[in-house]
Amino acid sequence: MMLPSMQRRRQGERALLSGAALRTTQAKPQHAVRHVAQRRYARDIARLAVRSLYAELSLYPKPGLVSLVDNGSHRDMNAATFMRSLFALRHYFYSICVAGMDDAPFSQLKQLGMAAEARMMLATGGINTHRGAIFSLGLLCAAAGRAHAQAMPLSAPTLRAVLLISWGEALAAHTSAGITADAMVDAAAMTVPNAVPNAAASEVANTAMNEAANGAANTAANEAANTAVNAAVHAAASHGLRAAALHAASGAREEGALGLPSVFEIGLPAMQATLARGGSVYHARVDALFALMAHVSDTNVLHRGGARGAQIVRDEARRFIALGGTARPGWRDDAVASHRLFVRHRLSPGGAADLLAATALVLAMLTRGRP
């Protein structure tokens, strides 16, 4: 027979257990609702990122760059190449936004970016269409995810602050490491005077990538593919890093380490100014592109045209802005003339194009509308 005191204690224990179970049951639906809401937000941000890249691709006139109208200064890529790249990147922007929500370290963001770059290369046959955009738009998606997880109202200062606070130190280290690695590649190239030319290296990389994608027949084939890829990487290291080292220019890495200043201090204000005067989103994108070309030390341009090519780009962009940009009649003819000039000199401000897409993404995030 159970004593009254024991009965009361058992009753109290059952009450505590039932209360804890109720709280757990209530917590699970709340957690599930929050999880679903966060994933929905990440999908929305990913869609905006893809739309922003398409907005950049479809813009015309766009001096020297690939568009839906023509290939600009490029013979190895066209609008279809960019569309394949866009399709390959759609899941990356979602994943990196979720990683930002989870407060992932920069090393994890970097791995996601490297995997996205590999998918891009497979989709385009080894052509670099969006390497800079993978970096800059990926960081913005991660920062948006982190801000959302912290219930922070989204604004341009918030995005930049989250980016710098969460990953600024790691980004700075990443920038230094990239410059050091490029210096090592340059030193190695000086000791091997007959290094593989860039075009040949690209061909070697493409061949190795195709072999890897189709599956090597044996270990020897795998080793051969790895050797070919390594040779290609060392013979044709990142054009952007090499140009940055040669011309003391800032590239995508330094942009990231500084919190994308060209986006927040150049591109976005130019876009907002055009919209404020009653211009359309189309006009805003053109004005933002020319503003970026006027201010950015574009390593893509430096690689193709050297210091003289970079000066041509800056002069054309500054002249376009000084004449009033898209606010004046006849601006389109001037922009087309710049396009033809860039094509003659084989100049392609791809860095400015990536930053334009990033600017379009920030504006879309702030308005949660179409970029």
Coordinates of C-alpha atoms in Angstrom, one line a residue, residues 41-50 52-53 89-102 109 112 133-149 154 159 162-163 167 260 264 357-358 361-362 365:
Y41 CA 13.3 33.5 -47.4
A42 CA 16.4 31.8 -48.7
R43 CA 14.5 30.7 -51.8
D44 CA 13.3 34.2 -52.4
I45 CA 16.9 35.6 -52.0
A46 CA 18.2 32.9 -54.4
R47 CA 15.6 33.9 -57.0
L48 CA 16.5 37.5 -56.7
A49 CA 20.2 36.6 -57.2
V50 CA 19.5 34.7 -60.4
S52 CA 20.0 40.0 -61.0
L53 CA 22.4 38.0 -63.1
L89 CA 24.1 28.4 -60.0
R90 CA 20.5 28.6 -58.9
H91 CA 20.9 26.2 -55.9
Y92 CA 24.2 27.8 -54.8
F93 CA 22.6 31.1 -53.9
Y94 CA 20.0 29.2 -51.8
S95 CA 22.6 27.1 -50.0
I96 CA 24.9 30.0 -49.2
C97 CA 21.9 32.1 -47.8
V98 CA 21.0 29.2 -45.5
A99 CA 24.7 28.9 -44.5
G100 CA 24.6 32.6 -43.6
M101 CA 21.5 32.0 -41.5
D102 CA 23.3 29.2 -39.6
L109 CA 31.1 29.8 -47.6
L112 CA 30.1 26.4 -51.4
A133 CA 29.5 37.1 -59.4
I134 CA 29.8 33.8 -57.5
F135 CA 32.0 35.6 -55.0
S136 CA 30.2 38.9 -54.6
L137 CA 26.5 37.8 -54.9
G138 CA 27.3 34.8 -52.8
L139 CA 28.5 37.0 -50.0
L140 CA 25.5 39.2 -50.2
C141 CA 23.1 36.2 -50.0
A142 CA 25.0 34.9 -47.0
A143 CA 24.8 38.4 -45.3
A144 CA 21.1 38.6 -46.1
G145 CA 20.6 35.2 -44.5
R146 CA 22.5 36.2 -41.4
A147 CA 20.6 39.4 -41.0
H148 CA 17.3 37.5 -41.4
A149 CA 18.3 35.0 -38.7
L154 CA 17.3 44.7 -44.1
L159 CA 24.0 44.2 -45.2
V162 CA 26.8 42.0 -41.3
L163 CA 29.2 41.1 -44.1
W167 CA 33.4 37.4 -42.3
L260 CA 31.9 45.6 -51.4
F264 CA 27.4 50.3 -51.7
A357 CA 24.6 42.4 -60.8
A358 CA 25.5 42.7 -57.2
L361 CA 20.7 42.3 -56.1
V362 CA 21.1 44.7 -53.2
M365 CA 16.7 42.8 -51.5

